[in-house]
Amino acid sequence: MPYDPKEPLKDRITDIGPRHYGEFLPPVIKNNKGKWLYHEITQPGVLVHVAESGEKIFSVRVGGCRLMSVEHLKEICDIADKYCDGYLRFTTRNNIEFLVQDESKLKPLIDDLKSRKFEGGSNKFPIGGTGAGVTNIVHTQGWAHCHTPAIDASGVVKAVMDGIYDEFGSMKLPAPVRVSLACCLNMCGAVHCSDIAILGIHRKPPMVDSEWIDKLCELPLAIAACPTGAIKPAKTADGKKSLEVNAERCMFCGNCYTMCAAMPLADEDGSGIAILVGGKLSNSISKPKFSKVVIPFIPNEPPRWPSTVAAVKNILDVYSKDARKYERLGDWAERIGWERFFEKTNIPFTHHLIDDYRFAYTTWRQSTQFKF
Amino acid sequence: MGKRNTPMLDELEKGPWPSFVSDIKQQAEKGKHILKEAPTDLLGVMELSYVDKVTHWKHGGIVGVFGYGGGIIGRYCDQPQEFPGVAHFHTVRVNQPSSKFYTTKFLRSLCELWEKHGSGLTNMHGSTGDIVFLGTTTDHLEPLFFEMTHELNQDLGGSGSNLRTPECCLGQSRCEFACYDTQEACDNMTHEYQDELHRPAFPYKFKFKFDGCPNGCVASIARSDMSVIGTWRDDIRIDQAAVKAYVGGEFAPNAGAYSGRDWGKFDIQKEVIDLCPTNCMSWDGSKLEINNRECVRCMHCLNVMPRALRKGLDTGASVLFGAKAPILEGAQMSTLTVPFLPMEPPFSELKELVEKVWDWWMEEGKNRERLGELIQRKTFQEFLRVTELDPDPRMVDEPRSNPYIFWKEEEVEGGWTRDIDAFRAKHQR
């Protein structure tokens, strides 16, 4: 029975959750689950996993745009049907993995993937994203779908990935480099532990739409949303209830706008990009760590954000030349010292980079050990 | 359908990386989606943002399906007259299967469903792991949900102040490092807590993420209120012959992950022994030894020599709580709370633990206060009390350096009630 709008609750099914993953595992994976012996990356983007039974599964990893059409998805399905017995998966970082059980189909798959291009000329399925290289950038919605962004997401990612395309398809860096983008500091993309984080920030305090604010918002909630107590009640000249922002106390987090649509803060000059570096998630060798702000602001430069691309490339190049094997970007910066990081990358150190929020004191230097 | 003039976005068709602009155009031209103008108008409104350098999307309104408080995010364009195809452009979050494996049959059925009820545009996947259907109108929501549940046996994901769609790494399905079945844990916990996922009852969002080992491929330590990270308690299994094969150059170190540059011959001393964070390994030229009691399971040696070293057999997970992005008190990573928890279905210990945490958070948490912030505000000691766990030096990097201990009356001999007159009898004013 199709959906009947007259009886929306008839035969309703709820709370069934996702489909069981077991339905979607290729037979080789099903048979060897929990019994994998080792893996090898035979070339950038191509992995083989070998089980205790001796059986193998080949995976070809390709970069994908997170913003993806069903036409593209259907093409992915066609490819998986032809070479992968209809099995594939997506990775946490928006890559697509074609899972090949029959080794003879591996090379034809790779050749096929390399041959496919969008009408505009870009590659549909770049192969890579493994080992000591740059993998796909995880990102947020940006101007494609979000109400709070300071920057676009998909466009900045496209421009940056074009700029560091070679590093996606190769494994010549000192360690893996994870680049992430969040278009505002709500950080749906949680970029705060990335080797290189591209973060949208605002620099102008919210405007107050006094004509409408009392109708659109719960004023006490907007006041309570401010972490620095910069928002207080006010009245307009004609007696309407409104709010007032102490601009000097504003740290541009946008939390008030999240709570109250009548306090917009995005601005063509005020909003732009901050670059953070040196975070990691893995416990390997060193502990997980946060990314640190090294460039406080780069203007929004659509359509191709050249200054941001150049900044990422510069940091990546200097790191690549200077770091030791296995050193993640943050490990390298800590070994050489942050004073050397700024010297080597030629990035100016400004007062914006000294923490003055909640845990600030823990990041100041309380020793005489420093480098000239 | 009309074409829009998008000179700035067209610049993003150039270059080698896949172009989302080309892809949206391909959908606009060839797609069978029902909301015909949606892809074209999405490009149009994005072009306008590229000119204005500001978004043109408004705050979400309250839309959803009957009985659920999450899974759909309302979205409206602030130039609806100019871009009617995306005037209403709601997001649908669809709960992905564990580890995002698909058959083409299922993926095609999702595509067809979305062609029938939306823009034909998706996110594969959203930041929290959902399949995201990007852009539809309110009248399509109930039919879409009906067909999804009846024909695809598939449910929505989470949004708002509820349990968000749990996510896991690929775990034992294709990884030799996985210390427990992350897929099963994720699937089991998702089904157990459907009510919490669909009906907001929490102060704010709550995320589970399941990492199979301390490499942390699904970022649980940074991104989830409860991070479940695989670990083991016994010894790393060593295949000495395979170690020699790495030293002798027969096996590629790091599974070939560093092969793009000539780093010289593999040097086990320099690349493994000397980089061990606790210096618990030694190599005498023929035998690798590990003092397992001192090992902190950082994974480096296993990552470098996966054919020679394997995780132990007494496996389970460490459970950490409280990670979040900077909003509002600053970013936090999860704090180690249970060093080792068995991770066998039906995961009763884990469920018991998280339910205690939820009860406390729902009682004490302020509106929009994440668990990590509540622990900060109410103290870790209080968190231990509610989880009924004993303090353990593994929970801290170091003991406190300030002596401001909040002693409890019952901890102090004789209690706090004293007689000032008795005191004065001995001490003049």
PDB file of C-alpha atoms in Angstrom, chain A residues 1-3 8-21 23-26 29 33-34 36-41 49 52 57 59 63 65-74 77-78 80-81 86-92 94 97 99 118-120 122-124 126 131-132 136 139 141 143-147 149 152 154-155 158 161-162 165 168 171-176 185-190 192-193 221 225 227 253 255 257-259 261 266-268 281-285 287-290 300 302-305 320 325-326 357-359, chain B residues 8 11-20 22-24 26-27 30-32 42 46 49-50 52-55 57-59 65-66 68 75 89 91 95-104 106-108 111 114-115 120-127 134 142-143 145-146 149-150 152-155 167 170 172-176 181 183-184 187 190-191 194-195 198-199 214-219 221-223 254-261 263 271 275 277 298 300 303-304 306-307 310 324-333 367-368 376 397:
ATOM      1  CA  MET A   1       0.000   0.000   0.000  1.00  0.00           C
ATOM      2  CA  PRO A   2       1.411   3.393  -0.929  1.00  0.00           C
ATOM      3  CA  TYR A   3       1.425   6.301   1.472  1.00  0.00           C
ATOM      4  CA  PRO A   8      -0.635   9.387   7.671  1.00  0.00           C
ATOM      5  CA  LEU A   9      -0.269   7.101  10.674  1.00  0.00           C
ATOM      6  CA  LYS A  10      -1.799   3.993   9.079  1.00  0.00           C
ATOM      7  CA  ASP A  11       0.607   1.002   9.011  1.00  0.00           C
ATOM      8  CA  ARG A  12       3.320   3.295  10.217  1.00  0.00           C
ATOM      9  CA  ILE A  13       6.757   1.748  10.715  1.00  0.00           C
ATOM     10  CA  THR A  14       9.203   3.530  13.030  1.00  0.00           C
ATOM     11  CA  ASP A  15      12.363   2.911  15.030  1.00  0.00           C
ATOM     12  CA  ILE A  16      13.746   0.197  12.764  1.00  0.00           C
ATOM     13  CA  GLY A  17      17.186   1.767  12.551  1.00  0.00           C
ATOM     14  CA  PRO A  18      19.699   1.242   9.766  1.00  0.00           C
ATOM     15  CA  ARG A  19      19.949  -1.856   7.622  1.00  0.00           C
ATOM     16  CA  HIS A  20      22.256  -4.548   8.993  1.00  0.00           C
ATOM     17  CA  TYR A  21      25.797  -4.157   7.670  1.00  0.00           C
ATOM     18  CA  GLU A  23      23.789  -7.579   4.055  1.00  0.00           C
ATOM     19  CA  PHE A  24      26.392  -5.468   2.327  1.00  0.00           C
ATOM     20  CA  LEU A  25      29.673  -7.269   2.936  1.00  0.00           C
ATOM     21  CA  PRO A  26      31.328  -8.960  -0.047  1.00  0.00           C
ATOM     22  CA  ILE A  29      34.956 -10.073   3.730  1.00  0.00           C
ATOM     23  CA  LYS A  33      35.889 -11.006   9.158  1.00  0.00           C
ATOM     24  CA  GLY A  34      38.074 -10.757  12.256  1.00  0.00           C
ATOM     25  CA  TRP A  36      42.736 -10.512   8.642  1.00  0.00           C
ATOM     26  CA  LEU A  37      46.472 -11.048   8.804  1.00  0.00           C
ATOM     27  CA  TYR A  38      47.995  -7.987   7.168  1.00  0.00           C
ATOM     28  CA  HIS A  39      47.575  -5.439   4.404  1.00  0.00           C
ATOM     29  CA  GLU A  40      49.761  -3.797   1.808  1.00  0.00           C
ATOM     30  CA  ILE A  41      49.424  -0.630  -0.213  1.00  0.00           C
ATOM     31  CA  HIS A  49      44.206  -7.236   2.603  1.00  0.00           C
ATOM     32  CA  GLU A  52      44.590 -16.057   7.649  1.00  0.00           C
ATOM     33  CA  ILE A  57      40.420  -8.485  -1.012  1.00  0.00           C
ATOM     34  CA  SER A  59      40.406  -2.059  -2.498  1.00  0.00           C
ATOM     35  CA  GLY A  63      38.442  10.724  -3.951  1.00  0.00           C
ATOM     36  CA  CYS A  65      33.037  15.074  -3.538  1.00  0.00           C
ATOM     37  CA  ARG A  66      30.934  14.882  -0.444  1.00  0.00           C
ATOM     38  CA  LEU A  67      28.293  16.849  -2.336  1.00  0.00           C
ATOM     39  CA  MET A  68      27.367  14.174  -4.850  1.00  0.00           C
ATOM     40  CA  SER A  69      24.522  13.675  -7.323  1.00  0.00           C
ATOM     41  CA  VAL A  70      22.536  10.471  -7.753  1.00  0.00           C
ATOM     42  CA  GLU A  71      23.668  10.470 -11.395  1.00  0.00           C
ATOM     43  CA  HIS A  72      27.225  10.175 -10.120  1.00  0.00           C
ATOM     44  CA  LEU A  73      26.199   7.563  -7.571  1.00  0.00           C
ATOM     45  CA  LYS A  74      24.587   5.499 -10.306  1.00  0.00           C
ATOM     46  CA  CYS A  77      27.161   1.553  -9.053  1.00  0.00           C
ATOM     47  CA  ASP A  78      27.733   0.712 -12.736  1.00  0.00           C
ATOM     48  CA  ALA A  80      31.015  -1.624  -8.961  1.00  0.00           C
ATOM     49  CA  ASP A  81      28.706  -3.959 -10.867  1.00  0.00           C
ATOM     50  CA  GLY A  86      28.276  -5.012  -6.866  1.00  0.00           C
ATOM     51  CA  TYR A  87      30.162  -4.207  -3.644  1.00  0.00           C
ATOM     52  CA  LEU A  88      31.676  -0.935  -2.525  1.00  0.00           C
ATOM     53  CA  ARG A  89      32.062   1.255   0.521  1.00  0.00           C
ATOM     54  CA  PHE A  90      32.639   4.852   1.507  1.00  0.00           C
ATOM     55  CA  THR A  91      35.307   5.937   3.976  1.00  0.00           C
ATOM     56  CA  THR A  92      35.039   8.350   6.896  1.00  0.00           C
ATOM     57  CA  ASN A  94      34.429  10.908   1.784  1.00  0.00           C
ATOM     58  CA  GLU A  97      36.446   2.221  -2.093  1.00  0.00           C
ATOM     59  CA  LEU A  99      36.156  -3.733  -3.432  1.00  0.00           C
ATOM     60  CA  PHE A 118      33.373  15.201 -15.963  1.00  0.00           C
ATOM     61  CA  GLU A 119      32.268  17.302 -18.889  1.00  0.00           C
ATOM     62  CA  GLY A 120      34.087  20.278 -17.412  1.00  0.00           C
ATOM     63  CA  SER A 122      38.044  17.286 -14.004  1.00  0.00           C
ATOM     64  CA  ASN A 123      38.665  13.663 -13.049  1.00  0.00           C
ATOM     65  CA  LYS A 124      35.693  11.779 -11.721  1.00  0.00           C
ATOM     66  CA  PRO A 126      41.175  10.229  -8.731  1.00  0.00           C
ATOM     67  CA  GLY A 131      49.656   6.234   3.407  1.00  0.00           C
ATOM     68  CA  ALA A 132      52.016   9.171   3.789  1.00  0.00           C
ATOM     69  CA  ASN A 136      40.419  13.692   0.971  1.00  0.00           C
ATOM     70  CA  HIS A 139      34.196  19.266   5.186  1.00  0.00           C
ATOM     71  CA  GLN A 141      28.009  22.406   3.925  1.00  0.00           C
ATOM     72  CA  TRP A 143      27.105  28.162   1.065  1.00  0.00           C
ATOM     73  CA  ALA A 144      25.496  25.049  -0.441  1.00  0.00           C
ATOM     74  CA  HIS A 145      23.183  24.456   2.458  1.00  0.00           C
ATOM     75  CA  CYS A 146      23.981  26.155   5.766  1.00  0.00           C
ATOM     76  CA  HIS A 147      22.716  29.293   7.505  1.00  0.00           C
ATOM     77  CA  PRO A 149      28.848  29.657   7.478  1.00  0.00           C
ATOM     78  CA  ASP A 152      31.883  28.152   1.333  1.00  0.00           C
ATOM     79  CA  SER A 154      32.850  22.581  -1.338  1.00  0.00           C
ATOM     80  CA  GLY A 155      34.482  25.358  -3.363  1.00  0.00           C
ATOM     81  CA  LYS A 158      37.924  21.864  -4.599  1.00  0.00           C
ATOM     82  CA  MET A 161      42.601  19.752  -3.501  1.00  0.00           C
ATOM     83  CA  ASP A 162      43.469  20.990  -7.003  1.00  0.00           C
ATOM     84  CA  TYR A 165      46.441  17.055  -6.057  1.00  0.00           C
ATOM     85  CA  PHE A 168      46.648  12.826  -2.905  1.00  0.00           C
ATOM     86  CA  MET A 171      52.955   8.830  -0.651  1.00  0.00           C
ATOM     87  CA  LYS A 172      56.034  11.006  -0.365  1.00  0.00           C
ATOM     88  CA  LEU A 173      55.283  13.080   2.724  1.00  0.00           C
ATOM     89  CA  PRO A 174      56.964  12.409   6.106  1.00  0.00           C
ATOM     90  CA  ALA A 175      53.647  11.086   7.491  1.00  0.00           C
ATOM     91  CA  PRO A 176      49.957  11.155   6.668  1.00  0.00           C
ATOM     92  CA  LEU A 185      33.321  27.422  14.373  1.00  0.00           C
ATOM     93  CA  ASN A 186      30.282  25.338  15.197  1.00  0.00           C
ATOM     94  CA  MET A 187      32.564  22.832  13.461  1.00  0.00           C
ATOM     95  CA  CYS A 188      30.110  20.238  12.186  1.00  0.00           C
ATOM     96  CA  GLY A 189      33.311  18.989  10.617  1.00  0.00           C
ATOM     97  CA  ALA A 190      35.166  18.951  13.965  1.00  0.00           C
ATOM     98  CA  HIS A 192      40.086  20.774  15.735  1.00  0.00           C
ATOM     99  CA  CYS A 193      42.432  17.752  15.635  1.00  0.00           C
ATOM    100  CA  LEU A 221      18.016  32.495  25.406  1.00  0.00           C
ATOM    101  CA  ALA A 225      23.938  32.031  24.642  1.00  0.00           C
ATOM    102  CA  PRO A 227      29.837  33.014  26.509  1.00  0.00           C
ATOM    103  CA  CYS A 253      31.553  32.636  17.946  1.00  0.00           C
ATOM    104  CA  ASN A 255      26.383  31.197  19.213  1.00  0.00           C
ATOM    105  CA  TYR A 257      22.937  33.714  15.858  1.00  0.00           C
ATOM    106  CA  THR A 258      22.443  29.981  16.304  1.00  0.00           C
ATOM    107  CA  MET A 259      19.884  30.799  18.989  1.00  0.00           C
ATOM    108  CA  ALA A 261      17.915  34.434  13.641  1.00  0.00           C
ATOM    109  CA  ALA A 266      28.211  36.976   8.360  1.00  0.00           C
ATOM    110  CA  ASP A 267      29.762  39.745   6.272  1.00  0.00           C
ATOM    111  CA  GLU A 268      31.628  40.009   2.991  1.00  0.00           C
ATOM    112  CA  LEU A 281      43.710  11.895  16.303  1.00  0.00           C
ATOM    113  CA  SER A 282      45.886   8.839  16.304  1.00  0.00           C
ATOM    114  CA  ASN A 283      47.678   7.678  19.452  1.00  0.00           C
ATOM    115  CA  SER A 284      50.606   6.493  17.332  1.00  0.00           C
ATOM    116  CA  ILE A 285      53.972   7.591  18.841  1.00  0.00           C
ATOM    117  CA  LYS A 287      49.225  11.496  21.925  1.00  0.00           C
ATOM    118  CA  PRO A 288      46.264  12.991  20.069  1.00  0.00           C
ATOM    119  CA  LYS A 289      46.514  16.771  19.983  1.00  0.00           C
ATOM    120  CA  PHE A 290      44.581  19.878  19.045  1.00  0.00           C
ATOM    121  CA  ASN A 300      37.151  35.165   1.489  1.00  0.00           C
ATOM    122  CA  PRO A 302      35.740  33.095  -4.226  1.00  0.00           C
ATOM    123  CA  PRO A 303      35.775  31.349  -6.563  1.00  0.00           C
ATOM    124  CA  ARG A 304      39.207  29.808  -5.981  1.00  0.00           C
ATOM    125  CA  TRP A 305      40.531  31.211  -2.689  1.00  0.00           C
ATOM    126  CA  SER A 320      57.554  17.995   3.742  1.00  0.00           C
ATOM    127  CA  LYS A 325      59.991  10.258   8.663  1.00  0.00           C
ATOM    128  CA  TYR A 326      56.938   9.436  10.852  1.00  0.00           C
ATOM    129  CA  TYR A 357      40.092  32.325  26.313  1.00  0.00           C
ATOM    130  CA  ARG A 358      39.295  29.707  28.975  1.00  0.00           C
ATOM    131  CA  PHE A 359      42.406  27.541  29.006  1.00  0.00           C
TER     132      PHE A 359
ATOM    133  CA  MET B   8      32.303  32.101 -10.774  1.00  0.00           C
ATOM    134  CA  GLU B  11      35.868  28.379 -12.474  1.00  0.00           C
ATOM    135  CA  LEU B  12      35.513  25.395 -10.153  1.00  0.00           C
ATOM    136  CA  GLU B  13      35.054  23.049 -13.098  1.00  0.00           C
ATOM    137  CA  LYS B  14      38.734  23.509 -13.889  1.00  0.00           C
ATOM    138  CA  GLY B  15      41.561  21.548 -12.309  1.00  0.00           C
ATOM    139  CA  PRO B  16      42.063  17.819 -11.724  1.00  0.00           C
ATOM    140  CA  TRP B  17      40.051  17.205  -8.517  1.00  0.00           C
ATOM    141  CA  PRO B  18      36.436  16.092  -9.072  1.00  0.00           C
ATOM    142  CA  SER B  19      34.237  19.146  -9.542  1.00  0.00           C
ATOM    143  CA  PHE B  20      31.016  19.265  -7.564  1.00  0.00           C
ATOM    144  CA  SER B  22      30.210  19.683 -12.965  1.00  0.00           C
ATOM    145  CA  ASP B  23      28.411  16.992 -11.001  1.00  0.00           C
ATOM    146  CA  ILE B  24      25.474  19.244 -10.071  1.00  0.00           C
ATOM    147  CA  GLN B  26      25.185  16.749 -14.835  1.00  0.00           C
ATOM    148  CA  GLN B  27      22.288  16.113 -12.450  1.00  0.00           C
ATOM    149  CA  LYS B  30      20.327  14.335 -17.137  1.00  0.00           C
ATOM    150  CA  GLY B  31      18.786  13.668 -13.746  1.00  0.00           C
ATOM    151  CA  LYS B  32      15.392  12.073 -13.173  1.00  0.00           C
ATOM    152  CA  LEU B  42      21.196  25.493  -6.109  1.00  0.00           C
ATOM    153  CA  MET B  46      25.563  29.464  -4.646  1.00  0.00           C
ATOM    154  CA  SER B  49      26.852  33.727  -2.463  1.00  0.00           C
ATOM    155  CA  TYR B  50      30.095  33.674  -4.442  1.00  0.00           C
ATOM    156  CA  ASP B  52      28.064  38.461  -2.166  1.00  0.00           C
ATOM    157  CA  LYS B  53      30.486  36.391  -0.031  1.00  0.00           C
ATOM    158  CA  VAL B  54      27.632  35.614   2.355  1.00  0.00           C
ATOM    159  CA  THR B  55      25.276  32.638   2.598  1.00  0.00           C
ATOM    160  CA  TRP B  57      20.191  30.154   3.581  1.00  0.00           C
ATOM    161  CA  LYS B  58      17.937  30.925   6.504  1.00  0.00           C
ATOM    162  CA  HIS B  59      17.598  29.267   9.894  1.00  0.00           C
ATOM    163  CA  VAL B  65       7.953  13.374  10.160  1.00  0.00           C
ATOM    164  CA  PHE B  66       5.220  12.450  12.630  1.00  0.00           C
ATOM    165  CA  TYR B  68      10.147  11.969  15.322  1.00  0.00           C
ATOM    166  CA  ARG B  75      16.128  24.761   5.279  1.00  0.00           C
ATOM    167  CA  PHE B  89      15.290  22.783   0.616  1.00  0.00           C
ATOM    168  CA  THR B  91      17.771  17.946   4.532  1.00  0.00           C
ATOM    169  CA  ASN B  95      21.130   6.272   9.032  1.00  0.00           C
ATOM    170  CA  GLN B  96      24.051   4.655   7.196  1.00  0.00           C
ATOM    171  CA  PRO B  97      24.864   0.957   7.620  1.00  0.00           C
ATOM    172  CA  SER B  98      27.891   0.243   9.853  1.00  0.00           C
ATOM    173  CA  SER B  99      31.171   1.145   8.103  1.00  0.00           C
ATOM    174  CA  LYS B 100      29.354   2.366   4.986  1.00  0.00           C
ATOM    175  CA  PHE B 101      29.513  -0.848   2.984  1.00  0.00           C
ATOM    176  CA  TYR B 102      26.882  -1.016   0.242  1.00  0.00           C
ATOM    177  CA  THR B 103      25.611  -3.286  -2.440  1.00  0.00           C
ATOM    178  CA  THR B 104      24.846  -1.482  -5.653  1.00  0.00           C
ATOM    179  CA  PHE B 106      20.700  -0.972  -2.111  1.00  0.00           C
ATOM    180  CA  LEU B 107      22.520   2.152  -3.261  1.00  0.00           C
ATOM    181  CA  ARG B 108      20.439   2.276  -6.434  1.00  0.00           C
ATOM    182  CA  CYS B 111      18.976   6.843  -5.512  1.00  0.00           C
ATOM    183  CA  TRP B 114      15.559  10.264  -3.707  1.00  0.00           C
ATOM    184  CA  GLU B 115      14.813  10.876  -7.385  1.00  0.00           C
ATOM    185  CA  GLY B 120      18.775  14.250  -6.671  1.00  0.00           C
ATOM    186  CA  LEU B 121      21.642  15.711  -4.639  1.00  0.00           C
ATOM    187  CA  THR B 122      23.244  14.049  -1.637  1.00  0.00           C
ATOM    188  CA  ASN B 123      26.133  14.112   0.742  1.00  0.00           C
ATOM    189  CA  MET B 124      27.969  10.790   0.813  1.00  0.00           C
ATOM    190  CA  HIS B 125      28.266  11.185   3.725  1.00  0.00           C
ATOM    191  CA  GLY B 126      27.535  13.882   6.295  1.00  0.00           C
ATOM    192  CA  SER B 127      30.072  14.714   8.995  1.00  0.00           C
ATOM    193  CA  LEU B 134      20.084  17.316   0.280  1.00  0.00           C
ATOM    194  CA  GLU B 142       5.979  11.792   4.831  1.00  0.00           C
ATOM    195  CA  PRO B 143       5.790   9.831   1.551  1.00  0.00           C
ATOM    196  CA  PHE B 145       9.655   8.264   5.089  1.00  0.00           C
ATOM    197  CA  PHE B 146       6.805   5.833   4.387  1.00  0.00           C
ATOM    198  CA  THR B 149      10.568   2.298   5.983  1.00  0.00           C
ATOM    199  CA  HIS B 150       8.144   0.076   4.055  1.00  0.00           C
ATOM    200  CA  LEU B 152      13.742  -0.219   1.949  1.00  0.00           C
ATOM    201  CA  ASN B 153      13.465  -1.303   5.590  1.00  0.00           C
ATOM    202  CA  GLN B 154      15.523   1.767   6.385  1.00  0.00           C
ATOM    203  CA  ASP B 155      15.215   4.491   9.033  1.00  0.00           C
ATOM    204  CA  GLU B 167      29.451   5.742  13.559  1.00  0.00           C
ATOM    205  CA  LEU B 170      35.517  -0.538   9.322  1.00  0.00           C
ATOM    206  CA  GLN B 172      37.188  -6.395  11.782  1.00  0.00           C
ATOM    207  CA  SER B 173      35.502  -6.359   8.389  1.00  0.00           C
ATOM    208  CA  ARG B 174      38.769  -5.433   6.709  1.00  0.00           C
ATOM    209  CA  CYS B 175      41.381  -4.453   9.273  1.00  0.00           C
ATOM    210  CA  GLU B 176      43.879  -6.576  11.142  1.00  0.00           C
ATOM    211  CA  ASP B 181      33.653  -5.810  16.266  1.00  0.00           C
ATOM    212  CA  GLN B 183      30.308  -2.769  13.212  1.00  0.00           C
ATOM    213  CA  GLU B 184      28.303  -4.971  15.513  1.00  0.00           C
ATOM    214  CA  ASP B 187      24.652  -1.478  14.880  1.00  0.00           C
ATOM    215  CA  THR B 190      21.983   2.136  17.312  1.00  0.00           C
ATOM    216  CA  HIS B 191      19.084  -0.288  17.444  1.00  0.00           C
ATOM    217  CA  GLN B 194      16.207   4.197  18.662  1.00  0.00           C
ATOM    218  CA  ASP B 195      14.026   6.198  21.021  1.00  0.00           C
ATOM    219  CA  HIS B 198      14.541   9.897  17.150  1.00  0.00           C
ATOM    220  CA  ARG B 199      13.007  11.806  20.055  1.00  0.00           C
ATOM    221  CA  PRO B 214      44.099   3.470  19.017  1.00  0.00           C
ATOM    222  CA  ASN B 215      44.841   4.594  15.435  1.00  0.00           C
ATOM    223  CA  GLY B 216      41.399   6.175  15.701  1.00  0.00           C
ATOM    224  CA  CYS B 217      40.267   6.263  12.060  1.00  0.00           C
ATOM    225  CA  VAL B 218      36.760   7.413  12.957  1.00  0.00           C
ATOM    226  CA  ALA B 219      38.037  10.222  15.202  1.00  0.00           C
ATOM    227  CA  ILE B 221      38.520  10.718  20.736  1.00  0.00           C
ATOM    228  CA  ALA B 222      37.954  14.182  19.265  1.00  0.00           C
ATOM    229  CA  ARG B 223      34.380  13.981  18.139  1.00  0.00           C
ATOM    230  CA  ASN B 254      54.491   0.390   6.874  1.00  0.00           C
ATOM    231  CA  ALA B 255      52.668  -1.816   4.357  1.00  0.00           C
ATOM    232  CA  GLY B 256      54.213   0.432   1.725  1.00  0.00           C
ATOM    233  CA  ALA B 257      52.655   3.613   3.093  1.00  0.00           C
ATOM    234  CA  TYR B 258      55.902   5.631   2.757  1.00  0.00           C
ATOM    235  CA  SER B 259      57.100   4.188  -0.535  1.00  0.00           C
ATOM    236  CA  GLY B 260      56.778   7.414  -2.547  1.00  0.00           C
ATOM    237  CA  ARG B 261      60.061   8.802  -1.269  1.00  0.00           C
ATOM    238  CA  TRP B 263      63.895   7.181   2.910  1.00  0.00           C
ATOM    239  CA  GLU B 271      62.258   3.651  12.935  1.00  0.00           C
ATOM    240  CA  LEU B 275      60.388   5.861  18.413  1.00  0.00           C
ATOM    241  CA  PRO B 277      57.065   6.231  23.386  1.00  0.00           C
ATOM    242  CA  CYS B 298      50.319   3.433  20.638  1.00  0.00           C
ATOM    243  CA  HIS B 300      53.382   2.574  15.896  1.00  0.00           C
ATOM    244  CA  ASN B 303      51.703   0.076  11.871  1.00  0.00           C
ATOM    245  CA  VAL B 304      55.314  -0.241  10.716  1.00  0.00           C
ATOM    246  CA  PRO B 306      51.932  -5.378  10.340  1.00  0.00           C
ATOM    247  CA  ARG B 307      53.123  -8.762   9.077  1.00  0.00           C
ATOM    248  CA  ARG B 310      49.834  -8.451  15.884  1.00  0.00           C
ATOM    249  CA  LYS B 324      33.428  18.121  21.507  1.00  0.00           C
ATOM    250  CA  ALA B 325      34.292  20.924  19.094  1.00  0.00           C
ATOM    251  CA  PRO B 326      34.988  24.457  20.458  1.00  0.00           C
ATOM    252  CA  ILE B 327      31.394  25.678  20.919  1.00  0.00           C
ATOM    253  CA  LEU B 328      31.175  26.844  23.604  1.00  0.00           C
ATOM    254  CA  GLU B 329      33.785  26.502  26.330  1.00  0.00           C
ATOM    255  CA  GLY B 330      36.592  25.424  23.990  1.00  0.00           C
ATOM    256  CA  ALA B 331      37.398  22.147  22.263  1.00  0.00           C
ATOM    257  CA  GLN B 332      37.791  19.081  24.444  1.00  0.00           C
ATOM    258  CA  MET B 333      39.040  15.602  23.777  1.00  0.00           C
ATOM    259  CA  ASN B 367      20.319  23.653  27.867  1.00  0.00           C
ATOM    260  CA  ARG B 368      22.953  23.128  25.131  1.00  0.00           C
ATOM    261  CA  GLN B 376      34.159  20.252  33.721  1.00  0.00           C
ATOM    262  CA  ASP B 397      48.060  12.723  32.910  1.00  0.00           C
TER     263      ASP B 397
END
